[in-house]
Structure formats: structure tokens, C-alpha cells
XYZ file of C-alpha atoms in Angstrom:
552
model
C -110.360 41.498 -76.707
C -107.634 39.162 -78.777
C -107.268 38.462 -82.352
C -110.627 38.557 -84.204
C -111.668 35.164 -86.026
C -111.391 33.915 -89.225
C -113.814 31.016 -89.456
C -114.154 28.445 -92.593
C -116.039 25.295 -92.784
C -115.837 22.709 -95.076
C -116.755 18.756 -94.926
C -114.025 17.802 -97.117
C -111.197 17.624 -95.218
C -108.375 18.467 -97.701
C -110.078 21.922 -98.897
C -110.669 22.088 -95.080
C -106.985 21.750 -94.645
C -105.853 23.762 -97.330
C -107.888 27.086 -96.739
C -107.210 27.189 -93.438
C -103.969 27.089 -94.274
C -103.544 29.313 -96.845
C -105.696 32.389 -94.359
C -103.239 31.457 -91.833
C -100.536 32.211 -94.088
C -101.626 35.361 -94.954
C -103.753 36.647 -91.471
C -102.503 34.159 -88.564
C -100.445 37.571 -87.372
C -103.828 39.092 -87.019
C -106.706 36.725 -86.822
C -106.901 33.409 -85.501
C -108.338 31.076 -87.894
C -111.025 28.923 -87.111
C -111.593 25.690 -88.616
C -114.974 23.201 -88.902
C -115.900 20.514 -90.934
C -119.424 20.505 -90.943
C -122.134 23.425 -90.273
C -123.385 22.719 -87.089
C -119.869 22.575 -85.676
C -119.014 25.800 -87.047
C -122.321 27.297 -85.239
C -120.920 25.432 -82.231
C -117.816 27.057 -82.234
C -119.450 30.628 -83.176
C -121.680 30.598 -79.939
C -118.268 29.828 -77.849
C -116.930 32.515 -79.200
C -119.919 34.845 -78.915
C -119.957 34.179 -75.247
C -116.149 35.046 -74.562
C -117.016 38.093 -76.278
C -114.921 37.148 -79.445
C -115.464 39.238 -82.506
C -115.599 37.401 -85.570
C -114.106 38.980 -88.911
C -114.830 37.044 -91.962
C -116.953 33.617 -92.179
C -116.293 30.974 -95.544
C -118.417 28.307 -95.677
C -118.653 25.476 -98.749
C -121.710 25.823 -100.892
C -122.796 21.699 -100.483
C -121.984 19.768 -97.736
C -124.744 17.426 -96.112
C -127.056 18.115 -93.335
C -126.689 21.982 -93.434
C -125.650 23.763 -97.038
C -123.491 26.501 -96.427
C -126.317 29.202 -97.235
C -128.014 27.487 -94.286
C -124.994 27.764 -91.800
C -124.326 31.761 -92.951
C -128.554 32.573 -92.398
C -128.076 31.020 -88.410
C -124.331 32.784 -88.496
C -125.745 36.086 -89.148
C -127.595 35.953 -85.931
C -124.709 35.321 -83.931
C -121.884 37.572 -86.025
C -124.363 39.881 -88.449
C -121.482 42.192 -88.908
C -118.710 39.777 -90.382
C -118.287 39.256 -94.059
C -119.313 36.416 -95.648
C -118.247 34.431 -98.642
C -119.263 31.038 -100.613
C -116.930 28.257 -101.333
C -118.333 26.264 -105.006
C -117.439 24.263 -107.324
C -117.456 25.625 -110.655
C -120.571 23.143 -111.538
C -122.435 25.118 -109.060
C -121.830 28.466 -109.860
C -124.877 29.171 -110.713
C -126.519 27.740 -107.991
C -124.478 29.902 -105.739
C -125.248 33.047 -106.950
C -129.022 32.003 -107.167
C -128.250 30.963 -103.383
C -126.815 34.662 -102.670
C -130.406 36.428 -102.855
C -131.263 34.302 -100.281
C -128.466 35.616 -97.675
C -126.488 39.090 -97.988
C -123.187 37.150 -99.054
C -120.630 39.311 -100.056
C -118.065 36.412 -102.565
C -118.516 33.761 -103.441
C -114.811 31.810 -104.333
C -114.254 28.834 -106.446
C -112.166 25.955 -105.663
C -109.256 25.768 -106.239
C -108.406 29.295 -105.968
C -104.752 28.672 -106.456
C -102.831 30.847 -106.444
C -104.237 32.508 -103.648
C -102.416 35.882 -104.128
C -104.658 35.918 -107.099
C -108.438 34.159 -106.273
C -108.258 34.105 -102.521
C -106.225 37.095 -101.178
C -108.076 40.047 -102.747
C -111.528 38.954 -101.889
C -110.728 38.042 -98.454
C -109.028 41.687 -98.407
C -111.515 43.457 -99.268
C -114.325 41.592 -97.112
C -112.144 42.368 -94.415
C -111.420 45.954 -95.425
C -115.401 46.407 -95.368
C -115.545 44.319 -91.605
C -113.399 47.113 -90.402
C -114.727 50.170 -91.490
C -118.362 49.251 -90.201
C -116.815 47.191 -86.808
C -117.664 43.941 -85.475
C -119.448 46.142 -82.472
C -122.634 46.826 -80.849
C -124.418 49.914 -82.815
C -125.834 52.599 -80.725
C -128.866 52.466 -82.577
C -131.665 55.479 -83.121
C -134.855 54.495 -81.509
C -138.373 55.255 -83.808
C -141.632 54.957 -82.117
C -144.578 55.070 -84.408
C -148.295 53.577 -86.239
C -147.378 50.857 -88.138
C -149.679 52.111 -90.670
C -148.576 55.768 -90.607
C -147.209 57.579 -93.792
C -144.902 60.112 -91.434
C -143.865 57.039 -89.427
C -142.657 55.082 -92.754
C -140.762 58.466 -94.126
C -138.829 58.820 -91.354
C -137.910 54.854 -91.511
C -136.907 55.175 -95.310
C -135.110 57.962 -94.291
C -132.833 56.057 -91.934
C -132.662 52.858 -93.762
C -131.563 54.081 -97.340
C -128.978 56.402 -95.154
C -127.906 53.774 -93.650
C -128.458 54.635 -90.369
C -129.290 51.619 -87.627
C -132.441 52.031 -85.796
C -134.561 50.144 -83.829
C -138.364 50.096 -84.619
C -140.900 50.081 -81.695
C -145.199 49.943 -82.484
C -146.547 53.007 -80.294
C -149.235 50.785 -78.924
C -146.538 48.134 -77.894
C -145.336 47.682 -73.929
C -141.845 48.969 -75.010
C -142.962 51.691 -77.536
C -145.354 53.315 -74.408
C -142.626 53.187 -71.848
C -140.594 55.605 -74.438
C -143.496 57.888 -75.210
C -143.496 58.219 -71.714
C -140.254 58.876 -70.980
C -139.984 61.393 -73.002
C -143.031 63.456 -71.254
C -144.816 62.902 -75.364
C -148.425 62.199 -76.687
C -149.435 61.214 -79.702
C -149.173 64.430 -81.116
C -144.749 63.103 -80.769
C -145.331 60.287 -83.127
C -143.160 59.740 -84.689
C -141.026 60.067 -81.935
C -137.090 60.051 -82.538
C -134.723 58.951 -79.770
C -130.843 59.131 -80.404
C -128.323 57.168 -78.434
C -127.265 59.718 -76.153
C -131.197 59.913 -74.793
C -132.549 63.010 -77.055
C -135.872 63.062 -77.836
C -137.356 64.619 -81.176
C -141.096 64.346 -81.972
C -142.845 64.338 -85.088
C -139.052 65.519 -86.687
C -138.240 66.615 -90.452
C -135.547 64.762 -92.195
C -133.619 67.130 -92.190
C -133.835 67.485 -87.979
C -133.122 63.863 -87.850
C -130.311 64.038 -90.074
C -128.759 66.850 -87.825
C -128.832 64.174 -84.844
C -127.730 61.392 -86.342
C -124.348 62.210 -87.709
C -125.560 63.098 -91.293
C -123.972 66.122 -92.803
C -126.308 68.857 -93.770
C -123.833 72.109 -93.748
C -120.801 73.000 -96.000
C -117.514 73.138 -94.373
C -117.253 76.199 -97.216
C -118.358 78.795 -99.194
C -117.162 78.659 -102.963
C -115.991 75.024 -104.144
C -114.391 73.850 -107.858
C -117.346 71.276 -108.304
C -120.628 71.331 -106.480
C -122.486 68.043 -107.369
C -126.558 68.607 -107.206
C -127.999 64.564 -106.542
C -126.540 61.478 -104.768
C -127.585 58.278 -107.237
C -124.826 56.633 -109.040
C -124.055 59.400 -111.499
C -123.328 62.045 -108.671
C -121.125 59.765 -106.376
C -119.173 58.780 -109.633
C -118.772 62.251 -109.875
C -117.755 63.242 -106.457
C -114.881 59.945 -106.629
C -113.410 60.818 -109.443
C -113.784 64.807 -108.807
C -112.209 64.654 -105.577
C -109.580 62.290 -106.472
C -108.406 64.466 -109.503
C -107.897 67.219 -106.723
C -111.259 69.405 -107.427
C -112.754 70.619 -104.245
C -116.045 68.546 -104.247
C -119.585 68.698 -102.528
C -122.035 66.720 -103.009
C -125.781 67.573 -102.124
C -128.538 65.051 -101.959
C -131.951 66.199 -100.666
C -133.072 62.844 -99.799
C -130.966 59.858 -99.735
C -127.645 59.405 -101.174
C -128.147 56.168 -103.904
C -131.079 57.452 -105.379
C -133.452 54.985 -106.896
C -130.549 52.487 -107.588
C -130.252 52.681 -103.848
C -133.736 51.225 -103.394
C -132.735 48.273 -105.417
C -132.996 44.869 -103.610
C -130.097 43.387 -105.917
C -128.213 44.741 -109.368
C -127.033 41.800 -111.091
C -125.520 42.967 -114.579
C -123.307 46.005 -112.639
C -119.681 45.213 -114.388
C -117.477 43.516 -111.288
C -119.974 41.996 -109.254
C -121.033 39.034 -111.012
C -122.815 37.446 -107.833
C -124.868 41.135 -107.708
C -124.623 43.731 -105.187
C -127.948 45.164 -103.688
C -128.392 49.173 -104.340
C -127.674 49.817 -100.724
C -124.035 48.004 -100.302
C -123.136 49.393 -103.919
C -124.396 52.888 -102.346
C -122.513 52.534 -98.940
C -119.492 51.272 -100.913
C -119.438 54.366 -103.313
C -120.049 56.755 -100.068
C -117.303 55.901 -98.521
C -114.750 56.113 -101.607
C -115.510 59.381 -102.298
C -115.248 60.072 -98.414
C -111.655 58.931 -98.784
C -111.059 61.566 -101.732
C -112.703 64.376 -99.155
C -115.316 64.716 -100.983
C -118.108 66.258 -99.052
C -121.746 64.521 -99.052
C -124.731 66.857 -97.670
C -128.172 65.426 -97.080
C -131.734 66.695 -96.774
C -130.506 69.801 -98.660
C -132.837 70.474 -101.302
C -131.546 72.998 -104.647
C -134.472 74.922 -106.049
C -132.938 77.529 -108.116
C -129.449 77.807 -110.093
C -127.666 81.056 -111.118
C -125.209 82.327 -113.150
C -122.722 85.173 -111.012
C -120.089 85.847 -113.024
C -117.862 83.183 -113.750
C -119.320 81.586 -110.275
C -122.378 78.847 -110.767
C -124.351 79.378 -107.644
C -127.049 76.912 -106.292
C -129.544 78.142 -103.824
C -131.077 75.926 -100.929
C -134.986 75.962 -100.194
C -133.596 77.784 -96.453
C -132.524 80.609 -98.184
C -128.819 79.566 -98.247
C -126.622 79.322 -101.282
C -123.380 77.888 -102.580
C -120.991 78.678 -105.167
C -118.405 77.082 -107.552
C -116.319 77.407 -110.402
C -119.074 74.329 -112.131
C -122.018 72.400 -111.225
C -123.153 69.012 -112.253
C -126.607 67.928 -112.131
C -127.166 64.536 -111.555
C -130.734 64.238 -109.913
C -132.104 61.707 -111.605
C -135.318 60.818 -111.680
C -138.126 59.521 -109.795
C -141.457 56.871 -110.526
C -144.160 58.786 -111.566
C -147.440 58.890 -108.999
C -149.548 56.755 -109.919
C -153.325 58.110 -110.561
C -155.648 56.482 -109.466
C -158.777 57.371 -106.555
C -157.510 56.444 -102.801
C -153.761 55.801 -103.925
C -152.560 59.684 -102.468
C -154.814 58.706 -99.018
C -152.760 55.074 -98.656
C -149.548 56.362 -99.588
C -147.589 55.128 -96.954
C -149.884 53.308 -95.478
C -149.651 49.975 -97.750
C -149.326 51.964 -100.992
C -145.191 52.828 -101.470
C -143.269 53.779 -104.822
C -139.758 51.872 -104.860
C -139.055 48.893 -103.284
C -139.188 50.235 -99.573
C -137.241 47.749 -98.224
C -138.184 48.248 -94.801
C -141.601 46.871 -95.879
C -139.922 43.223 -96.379
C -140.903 41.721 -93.235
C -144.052 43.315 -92.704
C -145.135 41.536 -95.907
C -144.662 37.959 -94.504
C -147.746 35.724 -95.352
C -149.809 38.714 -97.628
C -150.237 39.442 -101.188
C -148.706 41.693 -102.284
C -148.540 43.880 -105.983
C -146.440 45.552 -107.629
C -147.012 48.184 -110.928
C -144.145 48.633 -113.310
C -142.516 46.213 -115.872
C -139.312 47.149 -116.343
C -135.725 45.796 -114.066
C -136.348 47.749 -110.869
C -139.825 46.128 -110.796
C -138.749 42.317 -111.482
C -136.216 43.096 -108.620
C -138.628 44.071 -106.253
C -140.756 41.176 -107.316
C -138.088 38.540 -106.254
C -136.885 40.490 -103.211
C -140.501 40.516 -101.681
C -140.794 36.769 -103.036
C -139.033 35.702 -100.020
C -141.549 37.165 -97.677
C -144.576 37.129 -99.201
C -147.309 34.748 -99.897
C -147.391 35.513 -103.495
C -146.388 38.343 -105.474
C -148.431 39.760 -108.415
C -146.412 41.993 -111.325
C -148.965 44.013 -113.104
C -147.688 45.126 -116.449
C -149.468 47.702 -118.655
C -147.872 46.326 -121.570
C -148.483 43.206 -123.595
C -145.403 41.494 -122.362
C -142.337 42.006 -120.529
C -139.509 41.694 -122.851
C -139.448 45.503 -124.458
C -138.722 46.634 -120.540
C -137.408 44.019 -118.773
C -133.979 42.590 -118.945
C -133.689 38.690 -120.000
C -131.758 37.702 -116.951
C -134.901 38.856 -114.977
C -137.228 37.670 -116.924
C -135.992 34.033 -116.286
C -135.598 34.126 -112.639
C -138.929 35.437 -112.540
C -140.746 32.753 -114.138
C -138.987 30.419 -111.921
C -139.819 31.259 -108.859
C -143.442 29.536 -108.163
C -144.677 32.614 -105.955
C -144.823 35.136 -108.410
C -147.314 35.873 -111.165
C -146.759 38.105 -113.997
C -150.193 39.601 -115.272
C -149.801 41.764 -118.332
C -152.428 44.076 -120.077
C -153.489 44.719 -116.349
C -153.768 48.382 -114.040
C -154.488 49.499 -110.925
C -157.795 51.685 -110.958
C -158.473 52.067 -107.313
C -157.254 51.507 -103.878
C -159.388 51.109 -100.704
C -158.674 50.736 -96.895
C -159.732 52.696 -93.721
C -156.176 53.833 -92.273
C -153.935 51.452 -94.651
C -154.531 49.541 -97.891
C -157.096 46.882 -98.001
C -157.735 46.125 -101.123
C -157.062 47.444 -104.982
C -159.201 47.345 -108.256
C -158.061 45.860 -110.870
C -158.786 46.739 -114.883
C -157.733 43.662 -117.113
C -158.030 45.236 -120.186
C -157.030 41.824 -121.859
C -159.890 40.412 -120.906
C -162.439 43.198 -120.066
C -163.030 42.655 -116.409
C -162.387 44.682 -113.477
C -161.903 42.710 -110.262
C -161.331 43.737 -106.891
C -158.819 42.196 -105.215
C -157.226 41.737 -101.018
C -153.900 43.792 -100.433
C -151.885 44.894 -97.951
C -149.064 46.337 -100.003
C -149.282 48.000 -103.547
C -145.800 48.799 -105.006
C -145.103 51.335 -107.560
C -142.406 51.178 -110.378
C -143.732 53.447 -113.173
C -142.510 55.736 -115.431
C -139.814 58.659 -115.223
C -139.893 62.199 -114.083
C -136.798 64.535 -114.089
C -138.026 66.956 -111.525
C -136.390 69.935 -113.118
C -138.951 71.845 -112.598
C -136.433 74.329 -110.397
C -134.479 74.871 -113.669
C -136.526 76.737 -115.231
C -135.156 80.031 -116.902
C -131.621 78.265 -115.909
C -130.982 75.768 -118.734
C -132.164 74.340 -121.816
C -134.843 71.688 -121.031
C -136.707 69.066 -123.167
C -140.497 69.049 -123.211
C -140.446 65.923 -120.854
C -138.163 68.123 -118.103
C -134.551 66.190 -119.098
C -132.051 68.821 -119.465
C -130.359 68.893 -122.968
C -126.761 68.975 -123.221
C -123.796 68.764 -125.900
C -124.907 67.963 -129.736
C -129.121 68.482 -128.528
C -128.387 71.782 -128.178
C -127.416 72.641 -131.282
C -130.378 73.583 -133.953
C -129.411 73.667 -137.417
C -125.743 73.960 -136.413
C -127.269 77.222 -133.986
C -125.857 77.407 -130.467
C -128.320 77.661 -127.772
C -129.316 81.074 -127.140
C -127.689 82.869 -124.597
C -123.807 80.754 -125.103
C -121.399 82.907 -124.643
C -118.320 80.964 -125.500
C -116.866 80.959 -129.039
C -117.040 76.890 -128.980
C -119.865 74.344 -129.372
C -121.118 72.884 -125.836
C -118.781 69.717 -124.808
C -120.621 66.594 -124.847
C -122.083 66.588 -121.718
C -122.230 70.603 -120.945
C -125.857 72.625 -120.742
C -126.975 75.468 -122.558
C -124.740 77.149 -119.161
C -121.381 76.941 -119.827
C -119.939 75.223 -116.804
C -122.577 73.356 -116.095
C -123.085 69.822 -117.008
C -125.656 66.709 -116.491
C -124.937 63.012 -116.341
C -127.036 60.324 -115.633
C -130.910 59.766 -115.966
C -131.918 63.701 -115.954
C -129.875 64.071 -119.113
C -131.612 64.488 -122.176
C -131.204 61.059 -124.546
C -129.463 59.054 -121.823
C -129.281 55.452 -121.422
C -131.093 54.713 -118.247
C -128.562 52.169 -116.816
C -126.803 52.318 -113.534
C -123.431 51.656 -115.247
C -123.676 54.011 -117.766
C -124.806 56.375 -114.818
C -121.290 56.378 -113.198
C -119.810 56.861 -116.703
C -121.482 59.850 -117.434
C -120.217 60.868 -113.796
C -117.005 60.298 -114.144
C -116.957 61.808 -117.942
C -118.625 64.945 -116.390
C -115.726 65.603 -114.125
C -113.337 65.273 -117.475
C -115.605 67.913 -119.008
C -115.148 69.956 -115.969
C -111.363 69.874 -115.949
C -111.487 71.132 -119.649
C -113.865 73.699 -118.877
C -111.403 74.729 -116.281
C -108.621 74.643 -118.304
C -110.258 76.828 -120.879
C -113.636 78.255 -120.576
């Protein structure tokens, strides 16, 4: 198929000159560099290419240039090339601008000019964009086909499932031409929907998770029995765990019974993660961490859900809700926490159906032209409000709260009140939810004001609150009365040892009344419930577990 492309466009001539240049320098073994000066040229250029069947690698295109900006080119590029990487060239005046600009298209850099020397500012970012172009391939996807009710909670679940796994699939409405013409080649009623069709033709209907996972390459068995480190949760304090486990030589599993990210994978964008000042969205930082600890070995298991932990010995054993087990020499839990259900009459009947906790992504276009709401007040809430900004006619935050600077982070706060769609009520809560088949409309309680208004919606959101979900622990480990599991100094009373220790030394830092077993992250007793400090607490787990190793 020839060299893939390298394409940069740029209306000043001289940077034109120079980057192309410098990427020829470096790539012109590899790639051939491709070189415009002005946006629609460079669209030109990437249809040509598209019909010789080119492949395209890596797109840079300058932040202002006149008749088309460069986050206008990349939003028509991504139609033509949606799998290369794509990068920002700005001035340093507008830096800002161009990060503002990246939450409007999935950019992965932006570079400044000059970026000399380029071994320095140009090389590594154009290394690793291209490092990421070809792990995932510039390639067709055999995509999984899903045939369902828009408005159908089993129908949504199964989407999530695919989309915060990662997993390309292809949506068709059961009453649509295409939709029926599957339904009916796979001999199915509507008793099938959702109906599941992998690339080689199979045909599941109405499938689990964990079913769908088995057919669409996810792993969901151990390639062992016993391991050094089994991992129990997939969000960012797990897979810090399972890099820095298996690259310190532990043999490492990791078991999510959902979706590996967790609820940082839901996010639309994280913008104060250390290294990615132009933010990363929950899913790329997700399929980013995935595949590091892949390289290590480390083993990742979905839809495999833990409900009871046991001591054996010196083995920590984890049992699956099938009836099948695992065992290692430790065990970190790192599962989190999820938004708490929000109670209120006809919000259980809609769920799914217009009513969703977490940003549900998949939801994004489907929102185009409504109103939509969303509950909660702290980060994960503001970034769902300026993620469905872009597709919705206006977006309405309702905080319980009086304002939202004790939950929200300043950063947010600020791009929230400057984007004209969205309104921030506070003092305000959800009551009720009505609709026959999907959410029509919610009640309102504005207890600032007294009223209680009724109010059109197709989509309720739901950000609130924090539950552990330990509830499998019990009888295993020391638990506070909220459910987060207490480890290191919290388990000491009065200079006591938690009942039960049987090691003539306090608990390390982040060790459970078990010795052996450990918890990082949000499910831990006392911690700080930041994504960053998630990873730490990974990665500080797996030093805990080496010690413990070492001696007892």
C-alpha cells in the first residue's frame, strides 16, 4: 500500500517549509510527508489520497490561518482519516485558545512554534502520536453490529458496555430498514433485542456482558491458577497497579466486572491529570493505561465480578459470582466507587431510558437539539455539562448545594460560566421523573425559592454522591460505617491492632486489617478522591506488596 502520510498545513510558508522539513528528516524513510498551505488544500489532497487507498498516519495543522482554522480542517479530516493522530500548531499567545479549541475535536498535541530543537518539542510528540496510530491501525474495523429500542435500558447496557471497552460497533434502530433485515437474518423476534452480531456473522440475542465479552475478544478467564498479585477493579488505581506490578516482575491479574476505567473512564475530558496539559478524556487515558500494563503481561479480565474474599493459608483467595476462584500470594482492592441512585418516584422505571448515572457518552448525539439535566456538583458533573454542551440545546446543572465552589474545581467553574448554553441552578433537586417508555419530563424542587416546577426532558444525568460497594467484604476486612475499607494508621485504636492481625508489626500504610491485602484509590478509607492520587496509591500498593513479600 506505500509509505503512509504525514500531512501538515500551514499558511505561512516558512513554518510550512520548516516542519515539513524537519518530519522529513526524521520519517521521510517511512512516511511521505505531505505538505499544504491552506485547509481546504490539505482536504484536497486527503480525498486524493483516500481514493488511492492511502493511509494517513499523523495530521498537523496551524491553529489560525484564514478561511478554515485548523480545528475546522481536523473536524472535516476526521471523516476522511478518523484513525490518524492529530496535533495543533500555536503560537504561544494562543495557547489557551488551543486547548479551549481541543474539546471541540479529539486532538491528541498541540505544539508550539518554534519547537526548536525538534529532538526536544517536535520529535517525542510526533513519536508517540505515531506509536498510538500503529497500535490501533489506520484500517477498516470489523465492527460488532447492535440492533435495538432506542429507548431500551438492556439496549443502552449493552452499548455502554462496548463503548467504555472500547470495542467498535455499529448501532442499528430495530424498527429501521437496515436493523429489520438483521433481525431477520438471524431467524430473531423481538424477544432477540438486543440482538448482537460479531464480524464473523454470529448472532447473540438478548446477551449478558459477560456473553458479549466472550465474542468480542475481551478476556474473561485466567491463563492461571495462583498469581503474586491479583488486582480486584479496573479504574485508575487498579491499572496503576497492574503497570507497575507487572513491570516489577509480580505475576499480575487484573479483574474488572464491568469496564476497565471505572468512573474516570466515563469522563468526557480530565484537564488537571499531571502531563497532559491540553486534557485527555477518561477513555484515551483508560485505553492508554490498558495497553501499558498489557506490555508488562499483565492480565486484564472483564465481566468477572468478586463477591467474597478468603484467607487460605498464606494464599488470599477471591471467589467469582460463577462459583470460580483465584488465588495469590496478595490482593489489592481497588473498586472504587460508584454515584449513588438517585431516589426519587419514576427514576428506577426511566433508567436507561433517558435517565443514566455517568456521563454515558454514547448518549452525546442523541441529545442534539434537547434539554438536557444533569444532578451532581462536583468535577465529573461540570465535565459532563460541557461535553453535552456541544450537542445539546441547553444544559441545566442542578446543584443541591448553595454554590459550586466547595465541590467543584476552579478551572471548571470558569469554563462553565462561559459557555452561553449552560445554566447552573443551585439549591435545586430532582423530585420526580415522568415518561411512558423513556423520560419526558422531571419535577423540579427549588428549595431557594419554594417552588416546584415541572419541567420537558429527554435526558436526566446523574453525578451524586459515593458508594464503595463493599458490601461482599463483609466478615473479610475492617470496614468504615460508610463501606470504605480502613487500612494502615485507621486501624489502629488506641495504639490496638485490629483484631484478628497476626503479624508482630503494625499494618503498612496502605495494608487491611488482612495482612496481604491492601486498598488504593477511592474505596480506601480517608482517601483523596482524585484520579492522580488514584494511580499513586496504585503504584504505592504494589511497593507495599513487595515488602509484604519480602517479609510477612
Amino acid at each position: 500500500m506505500g509509505r503512509p502520510a504525514m500531512l501538515t498545513v500551514d499558511d505561512d510558508q516558512a513554518v510550512s517549509r520548516a516542519v515539513a522539513r524537519d518530519l522529513r528528516r526524521r520519517y521521510g524513510q517511512d512516511y511521505q510527508v505531505v505538505r499544504a498551505s491552506a485547509g481546504a488544500d490539505a482536504l484536497d489532497a486527503l480525498r486524493e489520497l483516500k481514493l488511492r487507498g492511502g493511509r494517513v498516519a499523523v495530521m498537523l495543522a496551524d491553529y489560525r490561518m484564514p478561511q478554515m482554522n485548523g480545528v475546522e480542517f481536523l473536524e472535516q479530516a476526521m471523516d476522511l482519516f478518523p484513525h490518524a493522530r492529530r496535533a495543533l500548531l500555536t503560537a504561544y499567545a494562543d495557547t489557551d485558545a488551543a486547548i479551549q479549541a481541543i474539546n471541540v475535536v479529539d486532538v491528541d498535541h498541540y505544539l508550539l512554534k518554534p519547537w526548536d530543537p525538534p529532538e526536544e518539542k517536535l520529535y517525542p510528540v510526533v513519536d508517540a502520536m505515531l506509536e498510538s496510530w500503529q497500535a490501533a491501525g489506520d484500517r477498516d474495523v470489523d465492527e460488532v453490529k447492535v440492533v435495538g429500542h432506542r429507548w431500551s435500558a438492556p439496549s443502552y447496557k449493552i452499548r455502554d458496555f462496548l463503548a467504555r471497552n472500547l470495542v467498535p460497533y455499529r448501532w442499528f434502530a430495530a424498527d429501521e430498514p437496515e436493523g429489520r433485515r438483521l433481525l431477520d437474518a438471524a431467524g430473531a423476534g423481538p424477544e432477540a433485542i438486543p440482538l448482537v452480531v460479531t464480524p464473523d456473522g454470529q448472532a447473540l440475542a438478548a446477551p449478558t456482558s459477560a456473553e458479549v465479552a466472550g465474542v468480542v475478544g475481551l478476556s474473561t478467564a485466567p491463563v492461571r491458577d495462583f498469581y503474586d498479585l491479583v488486582i480486584i477493579g479496573g479504574g485508575p488505581a487498579g491499572l496503576g497497579a497492574a503497570v507497575y506490578g507487572a513491570s516489577e516482575g509480580l505475576r499480575t491479574v487484573l479483574v474488572e466486572r464491568r469496564a476497565i476505567g471505572g468512573q474516570a473512564g466515563q469522563s468526557s475530558r480530565i484537564e488537571n491529570y499531571l502531563g497532559f496539559p491540553d486534557g485527555v478524556s477518561g477513555a484515551q487515558l483508560t485505553e492508554r493505561a490498558r495497553r501499558q500494563a498489557g506490555k508488562f503481561e499483565a492480565e486484564v479480565l472483564t465481566t468477572r465480578d468478586v463477591v467474597a474474599l478468603e484467607t487460605r493459608g498464606p494464599a488470599r483467595v477471591v471467589r467469582f459470582n460463577d462459583g470460580g476462584e483465584l488465588s495469590a500470594h496478595s490482593v489489592i482492592i481497588a473498586t472504587g466507587v460508584s454515584y449513588r441512585p438517585l431516589v426519587a418516584p419514576g427514576v428506577t422505571k426511566l433508567t436507561g431510558c433517558g435517565v443514566y448515572y455517568g456521563s454515558a457518552a454514547t448518549e452525546g448525539p442523541a441529545c442534539a437539539g434537547t434539554d438536557v439535566y444533569i444532578v451532581g456538583g462536583a468535577n465529573s458533573a461540570g465535565q459532563a455539562a460541557l461535553f453535552f454542551s456541544r450537542y445539546a440545546r441547553s444544559v441545566t446543572l442542578l446543584v443541591r448545594g448553595d454554590s459550586l465552589e466547595r465541590s467543584m474545581s476552579y478551572y471548571l467553574i470558569q469554563q462553565l460560566a462561559a459557555v452561553e448554553n449552560i445554566v447552573v441552578r443551585t439549591r435545586c433537586s430532582v423530585v420526580e421523573a415522568h415518561g411512558d417508555g423513556h423520560l419526558e419530563t422531571i419535577t423540579v424542587r427549588d428549595s431557594k425559592e419554594g417552588t416546584t416546577s415541572t419541567l420537558p426532558c429527554g435526558h436526566l444525568f446523574v453525578f451524586i454522591g459515593a458508594e464503595p460497594h463493599t458490601e461482599w467484604l463483609d466478615g473479610a476486612v475492617c470496614r468504615d460505617s460508610r463501606g470504605f475499607v480502613r487500612t494502615g494508621p485507621d486501624l489502629l485504636v488506641d495504639g490496638q491492632r485490629p483484631p484478628g492481625w497476626d503479624r508482630d508489626r503494625d499494618p503498612f500504610y496502605l495494608e487491611s486489617s488482612v495482612p496481604g491485602v491492601f486498598a488504593a484509590g477511592d474505596v480506601r478509607a480517608n482517601s483523596v478522591k482524585r484520579v492522580a492520587s488514584a494511580v499513586g496509591e496504585g503504584a504505592m500498593a504494589v511497593t507495599l506488596v513487595h515488602k509484604y513479600l519480602e517479609t510477612g
